[in-house]
CSV table of C-alpha atoms in Angstrom, one decimal:
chain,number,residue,atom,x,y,z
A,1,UNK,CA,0.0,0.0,0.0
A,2,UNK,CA,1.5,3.7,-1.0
A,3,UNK,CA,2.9,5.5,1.6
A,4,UNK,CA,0.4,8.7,2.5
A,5,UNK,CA,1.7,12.2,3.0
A,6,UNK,CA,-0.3,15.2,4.0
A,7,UNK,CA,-0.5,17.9,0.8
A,8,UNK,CA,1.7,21.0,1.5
A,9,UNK,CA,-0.3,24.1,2.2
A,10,UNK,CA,-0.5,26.1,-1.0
A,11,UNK,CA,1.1,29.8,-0.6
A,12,UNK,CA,-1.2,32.5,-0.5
A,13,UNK,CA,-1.5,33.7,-3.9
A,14,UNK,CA,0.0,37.3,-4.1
A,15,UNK,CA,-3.0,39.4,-5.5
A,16,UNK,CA,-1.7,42.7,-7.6
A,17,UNK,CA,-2.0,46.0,-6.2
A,18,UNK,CA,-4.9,47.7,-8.1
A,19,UNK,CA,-6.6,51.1,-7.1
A,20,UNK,CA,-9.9,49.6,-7.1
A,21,UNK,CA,-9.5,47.6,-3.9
A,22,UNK,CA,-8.6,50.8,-1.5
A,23,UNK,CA,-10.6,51.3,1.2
A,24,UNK,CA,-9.5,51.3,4.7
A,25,UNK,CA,-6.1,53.8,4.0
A,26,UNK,CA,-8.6,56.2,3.2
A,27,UNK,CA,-11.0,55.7,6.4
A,28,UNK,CA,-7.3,55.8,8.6
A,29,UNK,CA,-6.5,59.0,6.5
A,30,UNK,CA,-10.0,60.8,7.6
A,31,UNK,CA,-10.0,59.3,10.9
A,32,UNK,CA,-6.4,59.9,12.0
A,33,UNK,CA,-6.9,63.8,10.7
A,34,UNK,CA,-9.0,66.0,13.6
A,35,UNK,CA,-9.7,69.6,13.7
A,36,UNK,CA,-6.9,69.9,16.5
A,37,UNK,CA,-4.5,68.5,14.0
A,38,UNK,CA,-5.2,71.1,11.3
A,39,UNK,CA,-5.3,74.2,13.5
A,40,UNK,CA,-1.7,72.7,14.9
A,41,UNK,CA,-0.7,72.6,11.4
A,42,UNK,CA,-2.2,76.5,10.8
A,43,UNK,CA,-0.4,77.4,13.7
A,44,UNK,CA,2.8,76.1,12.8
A,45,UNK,CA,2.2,77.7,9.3
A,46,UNK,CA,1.0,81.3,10.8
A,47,UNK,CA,4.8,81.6,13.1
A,48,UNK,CA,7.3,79.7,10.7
A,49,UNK,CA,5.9,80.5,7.4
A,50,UNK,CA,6.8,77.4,4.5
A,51,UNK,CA,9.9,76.5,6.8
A,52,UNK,CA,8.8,73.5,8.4
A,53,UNK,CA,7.4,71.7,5.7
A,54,UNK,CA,9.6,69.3,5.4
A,55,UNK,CA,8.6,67.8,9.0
A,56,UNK,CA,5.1,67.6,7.7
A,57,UNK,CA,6.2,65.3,4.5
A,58,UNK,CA,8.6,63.4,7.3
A,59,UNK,CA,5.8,63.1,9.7
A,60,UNK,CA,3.8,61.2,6.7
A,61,UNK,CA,6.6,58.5,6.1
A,62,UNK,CA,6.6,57.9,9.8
A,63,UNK,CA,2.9,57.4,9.9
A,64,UNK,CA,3.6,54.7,6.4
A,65,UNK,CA,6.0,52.7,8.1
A,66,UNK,CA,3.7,52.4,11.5
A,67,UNK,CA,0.4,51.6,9.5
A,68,UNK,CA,2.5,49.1,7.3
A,69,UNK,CA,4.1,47.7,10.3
A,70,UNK,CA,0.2,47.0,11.6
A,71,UNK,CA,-1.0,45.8,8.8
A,72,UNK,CA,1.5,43.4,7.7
A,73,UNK,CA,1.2,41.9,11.5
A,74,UNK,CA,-2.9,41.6,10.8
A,75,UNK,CA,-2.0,39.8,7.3
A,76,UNK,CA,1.1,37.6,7.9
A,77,UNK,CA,-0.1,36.0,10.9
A,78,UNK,CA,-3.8,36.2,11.2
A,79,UNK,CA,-4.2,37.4,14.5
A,80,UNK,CA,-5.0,40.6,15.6
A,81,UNK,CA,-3.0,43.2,17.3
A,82,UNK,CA,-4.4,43.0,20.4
A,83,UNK,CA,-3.1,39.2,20.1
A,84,UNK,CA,-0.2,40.4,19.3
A,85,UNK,CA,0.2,42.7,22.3
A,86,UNK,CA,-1.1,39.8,24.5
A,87,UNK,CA,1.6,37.5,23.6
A,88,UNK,CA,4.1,40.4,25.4
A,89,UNK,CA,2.7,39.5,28.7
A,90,UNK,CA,-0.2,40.9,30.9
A,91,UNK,CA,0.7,44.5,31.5
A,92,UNK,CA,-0.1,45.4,28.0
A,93,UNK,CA,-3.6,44.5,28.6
A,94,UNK,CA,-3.5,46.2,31.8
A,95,UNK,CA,-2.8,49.6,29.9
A,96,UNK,CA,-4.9,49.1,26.7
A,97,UNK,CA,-7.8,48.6,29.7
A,98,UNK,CA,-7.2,51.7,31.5
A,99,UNK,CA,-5.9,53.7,28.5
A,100,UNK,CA,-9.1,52.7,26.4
A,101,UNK,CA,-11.6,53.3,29.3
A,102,UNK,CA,-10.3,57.3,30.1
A,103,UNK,CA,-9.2,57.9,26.7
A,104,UNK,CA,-12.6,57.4,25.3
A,105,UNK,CA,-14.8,59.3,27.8
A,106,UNK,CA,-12.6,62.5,27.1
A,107,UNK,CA,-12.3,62.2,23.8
A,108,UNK,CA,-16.1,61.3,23.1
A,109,UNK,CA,-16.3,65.2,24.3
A,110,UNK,CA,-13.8,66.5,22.3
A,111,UNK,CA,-15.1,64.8,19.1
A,112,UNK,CA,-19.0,66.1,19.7
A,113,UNK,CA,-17.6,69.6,20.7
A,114,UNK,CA,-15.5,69.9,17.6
A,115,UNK,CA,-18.2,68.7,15.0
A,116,UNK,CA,-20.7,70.6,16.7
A,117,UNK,CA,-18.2,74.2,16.3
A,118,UNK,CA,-18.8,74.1,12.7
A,119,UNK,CA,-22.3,73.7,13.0
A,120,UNK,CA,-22.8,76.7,15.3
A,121,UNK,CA,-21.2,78.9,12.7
A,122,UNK,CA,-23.1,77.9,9.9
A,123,UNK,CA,-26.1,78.2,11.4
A,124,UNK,CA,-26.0,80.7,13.9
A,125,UNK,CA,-29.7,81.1,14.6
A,126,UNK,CA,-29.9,77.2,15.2
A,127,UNK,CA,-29.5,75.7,18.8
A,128,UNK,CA,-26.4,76.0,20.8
A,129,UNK,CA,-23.2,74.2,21.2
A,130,UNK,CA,-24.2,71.6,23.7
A,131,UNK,CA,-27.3,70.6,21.5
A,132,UNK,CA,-25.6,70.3,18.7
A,133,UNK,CA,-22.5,68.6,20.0
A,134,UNK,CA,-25.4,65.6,21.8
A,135,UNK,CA,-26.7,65.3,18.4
A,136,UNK,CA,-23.5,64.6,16.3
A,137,UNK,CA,-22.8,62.0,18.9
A,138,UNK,CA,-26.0,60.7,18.7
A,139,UNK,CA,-25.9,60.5,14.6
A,140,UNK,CA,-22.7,59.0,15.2
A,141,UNK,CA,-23.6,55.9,17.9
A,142,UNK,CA,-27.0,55.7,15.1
A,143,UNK,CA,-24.5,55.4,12.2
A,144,UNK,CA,-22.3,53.0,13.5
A,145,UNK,CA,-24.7,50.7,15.6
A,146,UNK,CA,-26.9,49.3,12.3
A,147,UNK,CA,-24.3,50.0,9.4
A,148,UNK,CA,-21.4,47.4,9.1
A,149,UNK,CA,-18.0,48.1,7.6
A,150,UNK,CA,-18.7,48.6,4.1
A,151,UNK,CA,-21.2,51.1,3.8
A,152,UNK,CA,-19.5,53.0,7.2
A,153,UNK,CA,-16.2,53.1,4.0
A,154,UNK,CA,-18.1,54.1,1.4
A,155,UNK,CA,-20.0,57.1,4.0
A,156,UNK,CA,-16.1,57.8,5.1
A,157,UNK,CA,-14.9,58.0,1.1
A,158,UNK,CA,-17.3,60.4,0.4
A,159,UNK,CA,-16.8,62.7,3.2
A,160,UNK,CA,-13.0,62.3,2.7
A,161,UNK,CA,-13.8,63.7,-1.0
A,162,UNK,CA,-15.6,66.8,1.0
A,163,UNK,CA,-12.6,67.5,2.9
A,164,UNK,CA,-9.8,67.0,0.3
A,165,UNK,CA,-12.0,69.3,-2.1
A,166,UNK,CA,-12.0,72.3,0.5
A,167,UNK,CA,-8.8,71.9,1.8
A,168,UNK,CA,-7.4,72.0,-1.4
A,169,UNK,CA,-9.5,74.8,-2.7
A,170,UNK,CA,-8.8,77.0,0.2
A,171,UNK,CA,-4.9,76.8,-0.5
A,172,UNK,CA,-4.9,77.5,-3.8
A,173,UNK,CA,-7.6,80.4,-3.2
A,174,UNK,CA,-4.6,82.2,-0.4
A,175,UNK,CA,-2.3,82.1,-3.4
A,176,UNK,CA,0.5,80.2,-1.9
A,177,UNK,CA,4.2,81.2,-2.9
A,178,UNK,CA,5.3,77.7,-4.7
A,179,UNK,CA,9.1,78.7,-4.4
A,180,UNK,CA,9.1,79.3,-1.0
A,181,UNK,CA,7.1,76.5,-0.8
A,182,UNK,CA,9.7,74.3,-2.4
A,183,UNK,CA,12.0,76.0,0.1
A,184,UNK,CA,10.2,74.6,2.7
A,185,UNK,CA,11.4,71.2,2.1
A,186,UNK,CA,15.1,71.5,2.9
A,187,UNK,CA,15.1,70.5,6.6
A,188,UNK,CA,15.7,73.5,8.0
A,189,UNK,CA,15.6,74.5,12.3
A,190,UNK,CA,14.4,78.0,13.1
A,191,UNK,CA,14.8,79.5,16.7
A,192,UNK,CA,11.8,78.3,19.1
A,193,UNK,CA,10.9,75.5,16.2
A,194,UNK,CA,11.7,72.4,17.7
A,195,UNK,CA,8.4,71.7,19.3
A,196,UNK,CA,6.1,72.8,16.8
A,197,UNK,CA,8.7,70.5,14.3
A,198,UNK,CA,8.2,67.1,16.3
A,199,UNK,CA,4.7,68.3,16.6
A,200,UNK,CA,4.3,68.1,13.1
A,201,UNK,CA,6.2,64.5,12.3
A,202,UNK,CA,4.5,63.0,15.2
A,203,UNK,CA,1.2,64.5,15.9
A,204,UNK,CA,-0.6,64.5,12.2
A,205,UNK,CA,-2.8,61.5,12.1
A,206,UNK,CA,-0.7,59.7,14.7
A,207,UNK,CA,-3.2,58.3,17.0
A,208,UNK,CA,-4.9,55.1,18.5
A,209,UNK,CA,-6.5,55.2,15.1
A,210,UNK,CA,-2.9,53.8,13.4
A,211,UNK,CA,-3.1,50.7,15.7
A,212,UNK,CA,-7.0,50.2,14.2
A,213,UNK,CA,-5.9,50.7,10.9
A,214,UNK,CA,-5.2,46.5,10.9
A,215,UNK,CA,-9.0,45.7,12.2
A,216,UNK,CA,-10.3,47.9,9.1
A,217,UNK,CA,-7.8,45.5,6.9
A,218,UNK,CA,-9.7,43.0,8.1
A,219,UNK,CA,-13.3,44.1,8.0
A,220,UNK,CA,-12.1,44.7,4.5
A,221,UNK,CA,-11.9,40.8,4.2
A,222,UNK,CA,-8.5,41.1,3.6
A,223,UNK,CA,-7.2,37.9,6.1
A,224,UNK,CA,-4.0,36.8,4.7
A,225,UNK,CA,-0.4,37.6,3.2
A,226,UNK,CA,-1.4,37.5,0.0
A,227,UNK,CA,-2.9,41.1,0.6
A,228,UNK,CA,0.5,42.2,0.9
A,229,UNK,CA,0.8,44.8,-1.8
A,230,UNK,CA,-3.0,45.5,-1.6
A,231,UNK,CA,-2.5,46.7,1.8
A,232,UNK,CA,0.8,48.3,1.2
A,233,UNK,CA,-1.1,50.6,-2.0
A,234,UNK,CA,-3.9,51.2,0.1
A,235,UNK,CA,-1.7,52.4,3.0
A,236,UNK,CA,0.0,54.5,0.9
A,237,UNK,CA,-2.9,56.1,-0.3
A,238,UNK,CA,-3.8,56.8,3.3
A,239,UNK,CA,-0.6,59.3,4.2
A,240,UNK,CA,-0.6,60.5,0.7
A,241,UNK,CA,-4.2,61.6,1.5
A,242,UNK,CA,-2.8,62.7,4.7
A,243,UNK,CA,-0.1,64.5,3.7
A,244,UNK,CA,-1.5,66.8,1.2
A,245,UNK,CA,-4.4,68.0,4.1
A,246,UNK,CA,-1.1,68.9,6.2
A,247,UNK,CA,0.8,70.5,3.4
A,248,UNK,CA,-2.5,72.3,2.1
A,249,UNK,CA,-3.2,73.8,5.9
A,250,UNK,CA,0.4,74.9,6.5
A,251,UNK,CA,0.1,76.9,2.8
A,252,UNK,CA,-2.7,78.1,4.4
A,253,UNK,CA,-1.1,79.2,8.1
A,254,UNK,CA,1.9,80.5,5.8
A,255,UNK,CA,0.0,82.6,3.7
A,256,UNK,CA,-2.8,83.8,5.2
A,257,UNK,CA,-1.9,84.0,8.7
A,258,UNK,CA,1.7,84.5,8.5
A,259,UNK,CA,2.2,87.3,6.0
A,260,UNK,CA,-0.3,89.1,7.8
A,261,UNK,CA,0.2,88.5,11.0
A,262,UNK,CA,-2.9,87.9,11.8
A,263,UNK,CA,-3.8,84.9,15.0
A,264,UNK,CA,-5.6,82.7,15.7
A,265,UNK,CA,-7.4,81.3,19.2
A,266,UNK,CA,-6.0,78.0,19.9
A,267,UNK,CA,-8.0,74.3,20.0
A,268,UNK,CA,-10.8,73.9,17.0
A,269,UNK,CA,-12.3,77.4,17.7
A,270,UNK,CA,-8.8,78.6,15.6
A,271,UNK,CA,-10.9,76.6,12.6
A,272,UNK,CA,-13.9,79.3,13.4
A,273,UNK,CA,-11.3,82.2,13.2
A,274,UNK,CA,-10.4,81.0,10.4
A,275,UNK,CA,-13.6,81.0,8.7
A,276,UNK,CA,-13.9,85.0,9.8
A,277,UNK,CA,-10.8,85.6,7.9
A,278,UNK,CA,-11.5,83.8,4.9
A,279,UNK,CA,-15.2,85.6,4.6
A,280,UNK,CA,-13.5,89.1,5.1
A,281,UNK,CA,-10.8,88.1,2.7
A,282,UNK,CA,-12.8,86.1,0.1
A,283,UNK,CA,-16.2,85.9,0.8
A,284,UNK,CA,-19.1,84.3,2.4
A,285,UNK,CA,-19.0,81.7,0.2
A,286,UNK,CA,-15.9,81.1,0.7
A,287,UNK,CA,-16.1,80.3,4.2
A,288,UNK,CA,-18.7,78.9,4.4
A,289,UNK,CA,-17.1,75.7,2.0
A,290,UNK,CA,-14.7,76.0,4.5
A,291,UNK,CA,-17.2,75.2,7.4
A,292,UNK,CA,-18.5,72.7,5.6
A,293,UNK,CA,-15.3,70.9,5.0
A,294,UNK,CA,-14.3,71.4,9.0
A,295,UNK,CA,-17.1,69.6,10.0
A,296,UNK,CA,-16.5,66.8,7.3
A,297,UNK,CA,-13.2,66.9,9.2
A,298,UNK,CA,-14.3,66.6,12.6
A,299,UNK,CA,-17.3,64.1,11.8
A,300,UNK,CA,-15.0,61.7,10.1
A,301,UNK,CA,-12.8,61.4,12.9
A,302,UNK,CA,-15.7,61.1,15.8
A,303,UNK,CA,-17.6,58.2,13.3
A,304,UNK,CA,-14.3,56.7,12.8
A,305,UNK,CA,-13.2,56.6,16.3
A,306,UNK,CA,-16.7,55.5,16.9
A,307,UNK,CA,-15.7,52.7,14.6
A,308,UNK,CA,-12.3,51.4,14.9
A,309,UNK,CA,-11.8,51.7,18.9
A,310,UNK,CA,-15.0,50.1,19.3
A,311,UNK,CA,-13.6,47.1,17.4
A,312,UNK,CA,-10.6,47.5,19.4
A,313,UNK,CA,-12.4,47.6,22.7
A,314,UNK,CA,-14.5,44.7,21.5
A,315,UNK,CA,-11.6,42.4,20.6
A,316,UNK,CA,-9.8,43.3,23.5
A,317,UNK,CA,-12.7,41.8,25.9
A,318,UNK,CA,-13.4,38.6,23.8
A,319,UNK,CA,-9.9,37.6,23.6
A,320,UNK,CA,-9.7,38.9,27.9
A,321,UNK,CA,-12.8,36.4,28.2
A,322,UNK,CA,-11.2,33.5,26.0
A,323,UNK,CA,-13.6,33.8,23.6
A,324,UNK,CA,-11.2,35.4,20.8
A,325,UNK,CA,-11.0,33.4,17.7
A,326,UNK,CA,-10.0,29.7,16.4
A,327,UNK,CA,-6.7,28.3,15.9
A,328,UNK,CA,-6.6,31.1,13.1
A,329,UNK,CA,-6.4,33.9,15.4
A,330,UNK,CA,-9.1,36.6,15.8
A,331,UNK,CA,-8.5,38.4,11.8
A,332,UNK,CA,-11.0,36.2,10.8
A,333,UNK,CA,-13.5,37.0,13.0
A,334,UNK,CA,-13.2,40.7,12.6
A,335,UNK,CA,-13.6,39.9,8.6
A,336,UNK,CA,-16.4,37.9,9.1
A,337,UNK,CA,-18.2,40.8,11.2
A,338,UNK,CA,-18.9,39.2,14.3
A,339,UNK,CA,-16.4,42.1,16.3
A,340,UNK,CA,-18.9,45.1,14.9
A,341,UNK,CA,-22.0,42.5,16.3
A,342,UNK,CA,-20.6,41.7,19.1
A,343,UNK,CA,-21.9,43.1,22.7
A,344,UNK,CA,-18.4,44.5,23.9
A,345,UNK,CA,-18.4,46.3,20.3
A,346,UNK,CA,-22.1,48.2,21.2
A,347,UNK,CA,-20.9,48.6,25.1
A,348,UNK,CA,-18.2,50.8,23.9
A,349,UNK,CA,-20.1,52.8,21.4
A,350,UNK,CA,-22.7,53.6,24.0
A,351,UNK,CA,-19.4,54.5,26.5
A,352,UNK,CA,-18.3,56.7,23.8
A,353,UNK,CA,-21.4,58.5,23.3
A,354,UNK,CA,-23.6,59.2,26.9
A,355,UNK,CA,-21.1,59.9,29.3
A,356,UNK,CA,-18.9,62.0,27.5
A,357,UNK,CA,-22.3,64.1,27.3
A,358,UNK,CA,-21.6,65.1,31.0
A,359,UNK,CA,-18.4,67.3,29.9
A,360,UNK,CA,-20.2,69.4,27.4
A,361,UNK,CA,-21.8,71.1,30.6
A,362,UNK,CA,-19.2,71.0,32.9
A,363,UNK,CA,-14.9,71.8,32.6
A,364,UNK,CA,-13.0,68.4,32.4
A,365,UNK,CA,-11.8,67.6,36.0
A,366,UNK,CA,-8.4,67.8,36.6
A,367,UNK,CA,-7.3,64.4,37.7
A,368,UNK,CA,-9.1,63.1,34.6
A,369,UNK,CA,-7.2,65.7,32.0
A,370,UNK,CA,-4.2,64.7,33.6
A,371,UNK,CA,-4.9,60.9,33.1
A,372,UNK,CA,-6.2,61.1,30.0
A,373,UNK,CA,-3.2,63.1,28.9
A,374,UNK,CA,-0.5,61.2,30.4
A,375,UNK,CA,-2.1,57.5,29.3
A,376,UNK,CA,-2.8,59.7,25.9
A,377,UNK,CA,1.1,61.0,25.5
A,378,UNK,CA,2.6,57.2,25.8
A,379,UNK,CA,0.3,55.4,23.5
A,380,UNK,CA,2.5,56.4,20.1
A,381,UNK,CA,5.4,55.1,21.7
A,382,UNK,CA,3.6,51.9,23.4
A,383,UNK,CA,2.7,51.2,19.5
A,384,UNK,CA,5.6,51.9,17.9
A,385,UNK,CA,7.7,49.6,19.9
A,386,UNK,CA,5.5,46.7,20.7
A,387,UNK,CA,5.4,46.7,16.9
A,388,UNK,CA,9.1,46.5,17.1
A,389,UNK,CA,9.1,43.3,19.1
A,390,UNK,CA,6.2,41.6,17.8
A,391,UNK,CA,7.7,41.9,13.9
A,392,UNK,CA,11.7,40.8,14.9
A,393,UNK,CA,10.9,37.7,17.0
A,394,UNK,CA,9.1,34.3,16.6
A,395,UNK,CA,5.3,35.6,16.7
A,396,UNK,CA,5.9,36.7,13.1
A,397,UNK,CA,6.9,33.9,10.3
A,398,UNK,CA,10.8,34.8,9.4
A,399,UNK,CA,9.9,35.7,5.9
A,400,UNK,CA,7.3,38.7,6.9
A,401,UNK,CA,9.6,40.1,10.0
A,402,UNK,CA,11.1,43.6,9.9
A,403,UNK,CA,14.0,44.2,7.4
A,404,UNK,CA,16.1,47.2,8.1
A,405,UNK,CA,14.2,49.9,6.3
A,406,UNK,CA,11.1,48.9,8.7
A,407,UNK,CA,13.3,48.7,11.8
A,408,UNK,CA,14.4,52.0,10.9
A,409,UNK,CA,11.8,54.0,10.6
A,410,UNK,CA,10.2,52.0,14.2
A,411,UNK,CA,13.3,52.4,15.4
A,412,UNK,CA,12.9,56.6,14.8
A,413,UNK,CA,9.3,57.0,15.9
A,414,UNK,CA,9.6,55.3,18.2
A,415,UNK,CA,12.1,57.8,19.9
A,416,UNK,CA,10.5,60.7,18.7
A,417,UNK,CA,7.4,59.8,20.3
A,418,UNK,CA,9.2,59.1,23.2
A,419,UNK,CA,10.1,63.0,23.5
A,420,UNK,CA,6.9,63.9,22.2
A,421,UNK,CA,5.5,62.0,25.7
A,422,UNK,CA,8.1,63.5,28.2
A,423,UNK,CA,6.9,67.0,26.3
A,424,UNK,CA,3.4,66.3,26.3
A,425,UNK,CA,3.4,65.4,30.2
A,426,UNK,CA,5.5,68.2,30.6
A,427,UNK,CA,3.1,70.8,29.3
A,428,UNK,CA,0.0,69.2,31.5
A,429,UNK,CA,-1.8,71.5,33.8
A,430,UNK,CA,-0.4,69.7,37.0
């Protein structure tokens, strides 16, 4: 009788990068990009002029290589990151737990108050901050409870096109100087510029969104290695995206705000000022595109946070109860839907949404701002080198680990982040 052998596996098969298969780069890119991060950008525009936008261009390759580091974990091994982190030992679910608890009762807040802004200046005869604010968040928990992951990408896509169009059109409406502009990306170091300049490579989309960039790879249905160069196109398009918001908003700081002179109040309301300036400049119409876009701004990121930390949240519990996926790991799960389904998922979205309501009347309390700032500061630097570990050791098959471009670029963000976190804590209001 012939011997029996069991078949080899076949490889994945290693499907072509093709433009019509992006998706989640571009919910990351609207996600990852806030109000707060354009008004940091404007600011950095208004006092250095074009000088410091070569950081913002750096600042994107940073963000590429963190993104592609989370993805190709997702892909290559079929687990999820939160497996991942597990497999470094308890304290890392300690911290996700308390980070993702405070983090998201402060930053449900922020995300209502900051789509609501918009709203209050467009319609200025129309209910009041808080009201609006409750409402946004409410839209958002509606959204997100009884739509699954492909139409929530096809609503991001188009409100990503709402943004990009504005943004765009407002810096080629101030005029920009393209030589100086040009200029602006020989690394150069003005006096007082070091902050703002890490600000810019690290802040910019750099968020707990980068770490659920890997989850939307998966809802995707995107569960294996043969994604690859799918994922590494679509990730791409994701900082590209990013990068020409940034540049666009720091033409805009550099032109209109620092050739005049003019300021701007800091947080989102600088996006309101803005809007002044650009009806007394250019017109109401004008502006008002531009209110339009900041709330397409603001909304994306509240519905994607809303989104991707609720899968988060959700695969961090059924993995804590045991309950996390088959021998496969959890990637197929999240693929199959059973994450944005799931009870933990719907527990966070409501955690998200009615508490934070509480802050819109009253001023954070301090012990929570300084929490929430202190858990928030050492999450970029928690990510970027976990990542590190998990992609140079055993957990990842030897031919999808780290080669020494990847480690690289870790390597850097991870230290930049670190001094962005000593900074950041630094500045709280202890």
């Amino acid at each position: 009788m012939a011997d029996r052998t069991e078949p080899a596996s076949a490889p994945p098969v290693m499907r072509k990068a093709k433009w019509r298969y992006v998706g989640p780069g571009i919910v990351v890119a609207a996600t990852g990009v806030g109000a707060g991060d354009l008004v940091a950008t404007l600011l950095a525009g208004s006092k250095f002029g074009y000088t410091l936008l070569w950081a913002a261009v750096i600042g994107c390759v940073v963000k590429i290589a963190l993104a592609e580091a989370v993805g190709r974990w997702h892909l290559a091994t079929g687990r999820t990151l939160f497996e991942g982190w597990r497999t470094l030992g308890t304290w890392t679910s300690v911290y996700f737990a308390i980070y993702v608890v405070i983090w998201g009762f402060v930053y449900g807040a922020t995300a209502m108050s900051s789509s609501a802004l918009p709203l209050v200046a467009l319609f200025p005869g129309g209910p009041e901050l808080k009201v609006w604010g409750i409402l946004t968040g409410l839209v958002g928990l509606v959204f997100v409870w009884f739509n699954r992951y492909a139409v929530f990408e096809k609503v991001m896509t188009v409100l990503v096109g709402v943004m990009f169009v504005v943004v765009v059109y407002v810096a080629v409406r101030v005029s920009p100087n393209i030589g100086d502009a040009f200029a602006g990306l020989w690394p150069t170091l003005p006096d007082d510029s070091l902050l703002y300049t890490l600000g810019l490579i690290g802040g910019v989309g750099g968020t707990i969104t980068v770490a659920a960039y890997g989850y939307w790879v998966n809802a995707k249905g995107w569960t294996d290695i043969g994604w690859l160069k799918v994922m590494r196109l679509d990730n791409r398009v994701a900082y590209l995206t990013t990068g020409i918001f940034v540049v666009a908003m720091l033409l805009v700081g550099a032109e209109l705000l620092h050739a005049t002179q003019l300021t701007l109040e800091s947080g989102d309301k600088g996006l309101v000022d803005l809007g002044d300036i650009l009806e007394e400049r250019y017109g109401a119409a004008t502006a008002k595109l531009f209110l339009v876009g900041f709330f397409a701004t603001s909304f994306t990121s509240l519905i994607g946070v809303w989104h991707g930390v609720s899968l988060l949240f959700a695969d961090f519990v059924e993995n804590v109860r045991g309950a996390g996926g088959d021998g496969d790991g959890s990637a197929r799960e999240v693929a199959a839907g059973g994450r944005e389904r799931s009870l933990p998922f719907r527990v966070y979205l409501l955690w998200l949404t009615f508490p934070p309501m509480s802050l819109l009347w009253l001023d954070q309390p301090f012990a929570i701002v300084i929490t929430y700032g202190v858990l928030g500061a050492f999450f970029m630097p928690f990510l970027a080198l976990t990542l590190l570990w998990l992609l140079n050791t055993e957990r990842t098959p030897r031919q999808w680990r780290n080669g020494l471009l990847s480690n690289s670029l870790l390597t850097v963000s991870g230290l930049l982040f670190l001094v962005l976190c000593v900074q950041q804590i630094r500045d709280l209001p202890w």
